[in-house]
Amino acid sequence: MNNSIHPSRKQFAAKIANAHFDTWRIFRIMSEFVESFEDMAEIDKPLVTVFGSARTPADDRYYLEAEKLGTLLAQSGYGVVTGGGGGIMEAAHKGAFNAGGETVGLNIVLPHEQKPNPYQTLSLDFRYFFVRKVNFLKYSVGVFIFPGGFGTMDEFFESLTLVQTNKVNRIPLILVGKEFWNGALEWINSSLSGHKYISPEDVELYKVVDSAGEGMEFLRECHRYGVTGTVKYDI
C-alpha cells in the first residue's frame, strides 16, 4: 500500500497547510488593523457613526431623515462614519458632504461587490467584518441606528452589549424611527427584561427618536459638557 495517499496522511498534510495559512492570515489581520487605525487617528473631528440599511431607496422617509442628519452633524462640527454603501449610508454621507463635512466610509469587500457611495472624503476598504466593526466604535462619540436588516441589528446589539458590559465608555446610542423599532423594543421589555435576562436599567442605554432633529437635540444634550470616546485605556 502506498502510504503517501493514505487518507490519514492527507489529513495530516492538510492540517499543516492550514496552520501555515492561519499564521499568514494573522499578519493580514494585523495589517488591516494597523492601516485603518493610522488613517482614522488622523481625523481631527469627533466622529458619529450612522448605521442603517443599504437597501433604503432615495425617496424613503428614512433616507431623507438620514440625509438631514448628515447635514446637521456636519453643521455641528461632527464627522460622519458609515459603512460606505448605499441607502442610509449614502444618505448620511450625502447630507454631510454637501454641507462641507468630513465623511468616512468603512467599505467591506463582499462576494457581491458593495458599491461605495460617491460622498466619501475618506474611503477605507476592509476584508474582515470584525476589523471594520472595531473601527466603527473605536473612533465614535455617538451612534445613530436607522431601520435595517440583519447587519444593522448586529451593529446595534454589538454596540449595546459593549456599553452594557462596560467594555467601552458609554456613548449615545440613538434609534431613529419609533414605528420601525417599536416591535423590537416591546420584545426587549417583555421577554428580555421580563425574564430578567437584562437589568431594568439596561433599557435606558439607548434613546428612541422619530427624526434627525430630535436625535441631534439628544446628542447635543449628551455632549453639553464635552464629548467622550469609547476607548477605555485601563483595560
GROMACS .gro file of C-alpha atoms in nm:
model
  235
    1MET     CA    1   0.000   0.000   0.000
    2ASN     CA    2   0.126   0.348  -0.089
    3ASN     CA    3   0.120   0.539   0.241
    4SER     CA    4   0.162   0.873   0.064
    5ILE     CA    5  -0.200   0.869  -0.046
    6HIS     CA    6  -0.349   0.722   0.271
    7PRO     CA    7  -0.637   0.942   0.399
    8SER     CA    8  -0.469   0.993   0.735
    9ARG     CA    9  -0.156   1.133   0.564
   10LYS     CA   10  -0.369   1.364   0.352
   11GLN     CA   11  -0.546   1.493   0.663
   12PHE     CA   12  -0.212   1.546   0.837
   13ALA     CA   13  -0.074   1.740   0.540
   14ALA     CA   14  -0.391   1.947   0.522
   15LYS     CA   15  -0.362   2.041   0.890
   16ILE     CA   16  -0.003   2.158   0.839
   17ALA     CA   17  -0.107   2.365   0.536
   18ASN     CA   18  -0.398   2.519   0.727
   19ALA     CA   19  -0.171   2.607   1.019
   20HIS     CA   20   0.067   2.792   0.785
   21PHE     CA   21  -0.226   2.967   0.621
   22ASP     CA   22  -0.363   3.079   0.959
   23THR     CA   23  -0.022   3.220   1.055
   24TRP     CA   24  -0.012   3.439   0.746
   25ARG     CA   25  -0.377   3.534   0.796
   26ILE     CA   26  -0.287   3.674   1.139
   27PHE     CA   27  -0.038   3.911   0.973
   28ARG     CA   28  -0.300   4.017   0.721
   29ILE     CA   29  -0.544   4.090   1.005
   30MET     CA   30  -0.278   4.286   1.193
   31SER     CA   31  -0.201   4.487   0.880
   32GLU     CA   32  -0.567   4.577   0.836
   33PHE     CA   33  -0.591   4.692   1.196
   34VAL     CA   34  -0.271   4.899   1.179
   35GLU     CA   35  -0.351   5.070   0.849
   36SER     CA   36  -0.708   5.154   0.944
   37PHE     CA   37  -0.611   5.279   1.292
   38GLU     CA   38  -0.347   5.508   1.142
   39ASP     CA   39  -0.591   5.653   0.888
   40MET     CA   40  -0.872   5.701   1.140
   41ALA     CA   41  -0.643   5.857   1.402
   42GLU     CA   42  -0.556   6.141   1.164
   43ILE     CA   43  -0.914   6.272   1.165
   44ASP     CA   44  -0.935   6.573   1.396
   45LYS     CA   45  -1.314   6.591   1.432
   46PRO     CA   46  -1.540   6.398   1.670
   47LEU     CA   47  -1.700   6.121   1.467
   48VAL     CA   48  -2.056   5.992   1.477
   49THR     CA   49  -2.139   5.655   1.326
   50VAL     CA   50  -2.461   5.604   1.131
   51PHE     CA   51  -2.592   5.251   1.074
   52GLY     CA   52  -2.885   5.150   0.855
   53SER     CA   53  -2.996   4.952   0.553
   54ALA     CA   54  -2.813   4.975   0.220
   55ARG     CA   55  -3.146   4.892   0.052
   56THR     CA   56  -3.333   5.206   0.157
   57PRO     CA   57  -3.448   5.393  -0.158
   58ALA     CA   58  -3.379   5.762  -0.208
   59ASP     CA   59  -3.746   5.860  -0.178
   60ASP     CA   60  -3.794   5.675   0.152
   61ARG     CA   61  -3.871   5.874   0.466
   62TYR     CA   62  -3.571   5.731   0.649
   63TYR     CA   63  -3.333   5.810   0.362
   64LEU     CA   64  -3.445   6.172   0.380
   65GLU     CA   65  -3.406   6.179   0.759
   66ALA     CA   66  -3.057   6.029   0.733
   67GLU     CA   67  -2.963   6.295   0.479
   68LYS     CA   68  -3.092   6.564   0.717
   69LEU     CA   69  -2.895   6.407   0.998
   70GLY     CA   70  -2.575   6.415   0.794
   71THR     CA   71  -2.628   6.785   0.727
   72LEU     CA   72  -2.696   6.861   1.094
   73LEU     CA   73  -2.393   6.663   1.209
   74ALA     CA   74  -2.162   6.843   0.966
   75GLN     CA   75  -2.302   7.183   1.065
   76SER     CA   76  -2.240   7.095   1.429
   77GLY     CA   77  -1.875   7.004   1.369
   78TYR     CA   78  -1.904   6.625   1.366
   79GLY     CA   79  -1.763   6.390   1.105
   80VAL     CA   80  -1.992   6.114   0.976
   81VAL     CA   81  -1.887   5.748   0.962
   82THR     CA   82  -2.088   5.484   0.775
   83GLY     CA   83  -2.029   5.152   0.607
   84GLY     CA   84  -1.975   5.338   0.281
   85GLY     CA   85  -2.256   5.177   0.080
   86GLY     CA   86  -2.593   5.291  -0.049
   87GLY     CA   87  -2.925   5.354   0.122
   88ILE     CA   88  -2.900   5.505   0.470
   89MET     CA   89  -2.520   5.513   0.447
   90GLU     CA   90  -2.529   5.710   0.124
   91ALA     CA   91  -2.793   5.947   0.262
   92ALA     CA   92  -2.597   6.035   0.576
   93HIS     CA   93  -2.280   6.088   0.374
   94LYS     CA   94  -2.462   6.293   0.112
   95GLY     CA   95  -2.606   6.533   0.369
   96ALA     CA   96  -2.271   6.580   0.544
   97PHE     CA   97  -2.072   6.601   0.219
   98ASN     CA   98  -2.297   6.868   0.070
   99ALA     CA   99  -2.265   7.065   0.394
  100GLY     CA  100  -1.886   7.059   0.365
  101GLY     CA  101  -1.837   6.797   0.636
  102GLU     CA  102  -1.599   6.506   0.676
  103THR     CA  103  -1.743   6.171   0.563
  104VAL     CA  104  -1.567   5.842   0.634
  105GLY     CA  105  -1.670   5.524   0.454
  106LEU     CA  106  -1.565   5.190   0.602
  107ASN     CA  107  -1.629   4.976   0.295
  108ILE     CA  108  -1.644   4.597   0.312
  109VAL     CA  109  -1.528   4.365   0.035
  110LEU     CA  110  -1.815   4.125  -0.039
  111PRO     CA  111  -1.869   3.846  -0.297
  112HIS     CA  112  -2.149   4.061  -0.443
  113GLU     CA  113  -1.939   4.378  -0.451
  114GLN     CA  114  -2.069   4.664  -0.241
  115LYS     CA  115  -2.063   4.979  -0.450
  116PRO     CA  116  -1.912   5.264  -0.246
  117ASN     CA  117  -2.123   5.579  -0.244
  118PRO     CA  118  -1.964   5.887  -0.403
  119TYR     CA  119  -1.990   6.110  -0.094
  120GLN     CA  120  -1.680   5.994   0.097
  121THR     CA  121  -1.394   6.226   0.185
  122LEU     CA  122  -1.207   5.925   0.326
  123SER     CA  123  -1.271   5.575   0.199
  124LEU     CA  124  -1.122   5.265   0.364
  125ASP     CA  125  -1.162   4.907   0.240
  126PHE     CA  126  -1.187   4.606   0.471
  127ARG     CA  127  -1.159   4.235   0.410
  128TYR     CA  128  -1.268   4.139   0.762
  129PHE     CA  129  -1.601   4.237   0.916
  130PHE     CA  130  -1.464   4.230   1.270
  131VAL     CA  131  -1.180   4.474   1.193
  132ARG     CA  132  -1.427   4.708   1.028
  133LYS     CA  133  -1.664   4.685   1.326
  134VAL     CA  134  -1.386   4.779   1.567
  135ASN     CA  135  -1.322   5.095   1.366
  136PHE     CA  136  -1.689   5.192   1.376
  137LEU     CA  137  -1.691   5.219   1.754
  138LYS     CA  138  -1.328   5.290   1.840
  139TYR     CA  139  -1.347   5.640   1.696
  140SER     CA  140  -1.713   5.727   1.759
  141VAL     CA  141  -1.862   5.963   2.016
  142GLY     CA  142  -2.218   5.866   1.924
  143VAL     CA  143  -2.414   5.616   1.715
  144PHE     CA  144  -2.737   5.656   1.519
  145ILE     CA  145  -2.916   5.340   1.410
  146PHE     CA  146  -3.174   5.370   1.133
  147PRO     CA  147  -3.402   5.086   1.017
  148GLY     CA  148  -3.219   4.798   0.856
  149GLY     CA  149  -3.174   4.423   0.828
  150PHE     CA  150  -2.955   4.161   0.993
  151GLY     CA  151  -2.638   4.369   0.959
  152THR     CA  152  -2.799   4.671   1.124
  153MET     CA  153  -2.939   4.456   1.406
  154ASP     CA  154  -2.594   4.307   1.459
  155GLU     CA  155  -2.436   4.653   1.476
  156PHE     CA  156  -2.699   4.779   1.720
  157PHE     CA  157  -2.679   4.484   1.958
  158GLU     CA  158  -2.300   4.470   1.948
  159SER     CA  159  -2.279   4.841   2.032
  160LEU     CA  160  -2.535   4.792   2.307
  161THR     CA  161  -2.353   4.491   2.450
  162LEU     CA  162  -2.018   4.670   2.464
  163VAL     CA  163  -2.176   4.960   2.652
  164GLN     CA  164  -2.378   4.731   2.879
  165THR     CA  165  -2.072   4.525   2.976
  166ASN     CA  166  -1.863   4.839   3.031
  167LYS     CA  167  -1.606   4.733   2.773
  168VAL     CA  168  -1.633   5.078   2.618
  169ASN     CA  169  -1.723   5.416   2.762
  170ARG     CA  170  -2.090   5.493   2.735
  171ILE     CA  171  -2.184   5.696   2.429
  172PRO     CA  172  -2.527   5.794   2.296
  173LEU     CA  173  -2.699   5.508   2.108
  174ILE     CA  174  -2.988   5.664   1.918
  175LEU     CA  175  -3.251   5.460   1.735
  176VAL     CA  176  -3.430   5.653   1.461
  177GLY     CA  177  -3.787   5.553   1.371
  178LYS     CA  178  -4.029   5.474   1.653
  179GLU     CA  179  -4.267   5.285   1.426
  180PHE     CA  180  -3.992   5.059   1.297
  181TRP     CA  181  -3.827   4.989   1.633
  182ASN     CA  182  -4.145   4.956   1.839
  183GLY     CA  183  -4.188   4.580   1.797
  184ALA     CA  184  -3.825   4.502   1.881
  185LEU     CA  185  -3.828   4.724   2.187
  186GLU     CA  186  -4.155   4.574   2.311
  187TRP     CA  187  -3.992   4.231   2.284
  188ILE     CA  188  -3.686   4.354   2.476
  189ASN     CA  189  -3.910   4.493   2.752
  190SER     CA  190  -4.141   4.194   2.774
  191SER     CA  191  -3.914   3.898   2.703
  192LEU     CA  192  -3.559   4.004   2.794
  193SER     CA  193  -3.639   4.236   3.081
  194GLY     CA  194  -3.949   4.038   3.181
  195HIS     CA  195  -3.745   3.720   3.224
  196LYS     CA  196  -3.463   3.916   3.393
  197TYR     CA  197  -3.213   3.833   3.118
  198ILE     CA  198  -3.117   4.201   3.133
  199SER     CA  199  -3.126   4.454   3.416
  200PRO     CA  200  -3.404   4.715   3.434
  201GLU     CA  201  -3.155   4.996   3.373
  202ASP     CA  202  -3.029   4.833   3.051
  203VAL     CA  203  -3.330   4.962   2.859
  204GLU     CA  204  -3.206   5.314   2.933
  205LEU     CA  205  -2.882   5.259   2.738
  206TYR     CA  206  -3.047   5.371   2.413
  207LYS     CA  207  -3.278   5.651   2.308
  208VAL     CA  208  -3.558   5.622   2.050
  209VAL     CA  209  -3.638   5.926   1.837
  210ASP     CA  210  -3.851   5.988   1.531
  211SER     CA  211  -3.650   6.246   1.338
  212ALA     CA  212  -3.299   6.371   1.266
  213GLY     CA  213  -3.372   6.693   1.454
  214GLU     CA  214  -3.488   6.510   1.765
  215GLY     CA  215  -3.183   6.287   1.751
  216MET     CA  216  -2.948   6.585   1.722
  217GLU     CA  217  -3.110   6.751   2.022
  218PHE     CA  218  -3.042   6.441   2.230
  219LEU     CA  219  -2.682   6.415   2.102
  220ARG     CA  220  -2.614   6.778   2.189
  221GLU     CA  221  -2.765   6.727   2.534
  222CYS     CA  222  -2.537   6.427   2.591
  223HIS     CA  223  -2.234   6.631   2.479
  224ARG     CA  224  -2.319   6.954   2.658
  225TYR     CA  225  -2.022   6.907   2.893
  226GLY     CA  226  -1.790   6.769   2.625
  227VAL     CA  227  -1.754   6.454   2.419
  228THR     CA  228  -1.623   6.117   2.533
  229GLY     CA  229  -1.483   5.848   2.309
  230THR     CA  230  -1.540   5.479   2.359
  231VAL     CA  231  -1.186   5.362   2.430
  232LYS     CA  232  -1.102   5.264   2.788
  233TYR     CA  233  -0.730   5.281   2.845
  234ASP     CA  234  -0.738   5.082   3.168
  235ILE     CA  235  -0.845   4.751   3.007
   0.00000   0.00000   0.00000
